[in-house]
Amino acid sequence: NTTAQNEFELGAKAGVNYSGFNVDGSSAYTDGFGYHLGIMGEYELSNNFSIQPEIIFIQKTGSRGTPSELSGGLITSDLTYIEIPLNGKYYFAKGFAVEFGPQLDILVNEKTTVDFYNSNQMDDSVDIETNGIQFSINLGISYKVLEKYLIQFRYSHGLSDVYKDLEAKNSVFLFSVGYFFL
């Protein structure tokens, strides 16, 4: 066993994501593209294991059908979050790591619309309330190039519902590039 020097690095990252809602274990209706950007740190605990906390500003979108009492419609949300993941990273080969960990999602902006296929239904009679705090779990892989650059692919799956009274969990694929500047 070799001892790590317990280095801490600080950097920034940005990328694109493909998000939607997961209802009853499968993707629901439409998904969409968004972007994300943020800051990240990495604290080396050993030669093969690190902790990577992040603060990310991210756009997510998704749709799901209206509940049975309002059948014949589609709920669409454009959501903006501040995500705070805390991932463990296991380096299994030079520069390559598997990432896994929990995440706190804080809703900072949302636009939710309800469109009905039946024109007899009134849109303004519908009140869809969004949860302000959600929890997710992450799984991903990353590659560190020349100790400073990061290429990352991650899947984030919501553990709590987007809406207060409806089942719909965020489901997000992220592709990021980053740079450790400190």
XYZ file of C-alpha atoms in Angstrom:
182
model
C 0.000 0.000 0.000
C 1.179 3.479 -0.843
C 0.061 6.591 0.965
C -1.589 9.444 -0.914
C -0.582 13.039 -0.424
C -4.228 14.023 0.168
C -4.277 16.631 -2.570
C -7.221 18.952 -3.128
C -8.018 20.314 -6.580
C -10.550 22.953 -7.588
C -11.982 23.390 -11.059
C -14.888 24.312 -13.301
C -16.993 22.238 -15.658
C -19.681 22.706 -18.280
C -21.634 20.506 -20.618
C -24.879 19.352 -22.132
C -27.531 17.117 -20.662
C -30.485 15.122 -21.883
C -33.262 14.996 -19.316
C -36.819 13.855 -18.866
C -39.174 12.315 -16.369
C -39.242 8.732 -15.238
C -42.758 7.524 -14.390
C -43.407 3.947 -13.211
C -39.821 2.964 -14.026
C -39.749 4.084 -17.650
C -39.201 7.296 -19.578
C -42.358 9.376 -19.826
C -43.324 11.237 -22.982
C -40.832 13.867 -24.100
C -37.262 14.477 -23.082
C -35.128 17.481 -23.947
C -31.646 18.933 -24.058
C -30.267 21.505 -21.639
C -26.941 22.734 -20.362
C -25.103 22.760 -17.067
C -22.119 24.548 -15.573
C -20.514 24.598 -12.195
C -17.542 24.263 -9.927
C -16.004 21.043 -8.664
C -13.414 19.944 -6.187
C -11.580 16.690 -5.765
C -10.019 15.516 -2.535
C -7.718 12.519 -2.833
C -8.194 10.060 0.033
C -5.858 7.385 -1.380
C -4.109 6.633 -4.661
C -7.291 5.034 -6.019
C -10.131 6.848 -4.249
C -11.257 10.488 -4.165
C -14.302 12.489 -3.108
C -15.647 14.985 -5.670
C -18.102 17.615 -4.348
C -19.719 19.910 -6.935
C -22.137 22.817 -7.228
C -23.904 22.763 -10.595
C -26.414 25.089 -12.258
C -28.509 22.876 -14.575
C -31.557 23.054 -16.859
C -33.889 20.056 -16.987
C -37.063 19.485 -18.938
C -39.706 16.806 -19.101
C -43.353 15.966 -19.669
C -45.883 13.506 -18.348
C -49.569 12.858 -18.803
C -52.124 14.553 -16.607
C -53.599 12.511 -13.727
C -56.753 10.454 -14.264
C -59.100 13.185 -12.963
C -57.681 15.500 -15.667
C -57.176 12.926 -18.420
C -56.376 13.998 -21.923
C -53.534 16.410 -21.233
C -49.798 16.819 -21.019
C -47.843 18.510 -18.203
C -44.564 20.027 -19.405
C -41.944 21.540 -17.112
C -38.792 23.523 -17.777
C -36.841 23.411 -14.533
C -33.635 25.048 -13.330
C -31.790 23.581 -10.372
C -28.711 24.044 -8.289
C -27.397 20.535 -7.760
C -24.988 19.564 -5.013
C -23.567 16.100 -5.721
C -21.013 14.372 -3.502
C -19.513 11.544 -5.518
C -16.928 9.000 -4.576
C -14.452 8.290 -7.380
C -12.631 4.981 -7.725
C -9.703 5.126 -10.157
C -9.481 1.719 -11.813
C -6.871 2.622 -14.469
C -4.624 5.603 -15.124
C -6.961 8.602 -15.401
C -10.180 6.505 -15.540
C -12.628 6.569 -12.613
C -16.061 5.238 -11.758
C -18.199 7.788 -9.883
C -21.094 7.125 -7.540
C -22.898 9.181 -4.924
C -25.900 11.106 -3.625
C -27.092 14.501 -4.785
C -29.284 17.295 -3.433
C -31.357 19.171 -6.058
C -32.625 22.657 -5.188
C -35.221 24.125 -7.556
C -34.483 27.781 -8.385
C -36.805 28.387 -11.352
C -39.666 26.520 -12.982
C -42.150 26.943 -15.754
C -44.896 24.333 -15.840
C -47.658 24.296 -18.421
C -50.630 21.987 -18.900
C -51.971 21.442 -22.416
C -55.215 19.545 -22.942
C -56.133 17.631 -26.070
C -59.804 18.305 -25.309
C -60.500 22.040 -25.738
C -63.359 21.857 -23.156
C -60.822 21.677 -20.298
C -59.659 24.984 -18.793
C -55.873 25.335 -18.368
C -56.095 27.914 -15.571
C -58.165 25.555 -13.364
C -55.151 23.256 -12.953
C -52.640 23.778 -10.161
C -49.507 21.639 -10.459
C -47.142 22.217 -7.543
C -43.440 21.416 -7.915
C -41.233 20.153 -5.070
C -38.477 22.639 -4.206
C -36.031 20.037 -2.897
C -35.304 16.651 -4.394
C -32.758 13.885 -3.956
C -30.953 11.936 -6.661
C -28.314 9.260 -7.036
C -25.465 9.445 -9.573
C -23.454 6.876 -11.477
C -20.830 7.783 -14.031
C -17.412 7.414 -15.518
C -14.726 10.041 -15.985
C -11.315 10.394 -17.550
C -8.689 12.832 -16.318
C -6.352 13.993 -19.085
C -2.907 15.340 -18.139
C -4.051 15.671 -14.492
C -5.913 18.955 -15.316
C -8.663 18.208 -17.845
C -11.753 16.131 -17.144
C -14.142 14.338 -19.492
C -17.189 13.027 -17.671
C -20.327 11.054 -18.501
C -22.925 10.638 -15.744
C -26.460 9.395 -15.232
C -28.515 10.997 -12.446
C -31.737 9.346 -11.299
C -34.219 11.138 -9.060
C -35.233 9.417 -5.837
C -37.997 11.903 -5.015
C -40.828 13.213 -7.181
C -40.671 16.454 -9.167
C -44.313 17.272 -8.342
C -45.976 17.247 -4.909
C -49.002 15.145 -5.914
C -47.826 13.331 -9.066
C -45.262 10.651 -9.738
C -42.441 11.879 -11.960
C -38.752 11.616 -11.148
C -35.945 13.429 -12.954
C -33.821 11.264 -15.205
C -30.717 12.980 -16.610
C -27.733 12.008 -18.782
C -24.866 14.516 -18.531
C -21.758 14.980 -20.645
C -19.231 17.403 -19.144
C -15.765 18.753 -19.757
C -13.828 20.373 -16.969
C -10.568 21.976 -16.026
C -8.815 21.874 -12.646
C -7.158 25.270 -12.222
C -6.058 25.028 -8.582
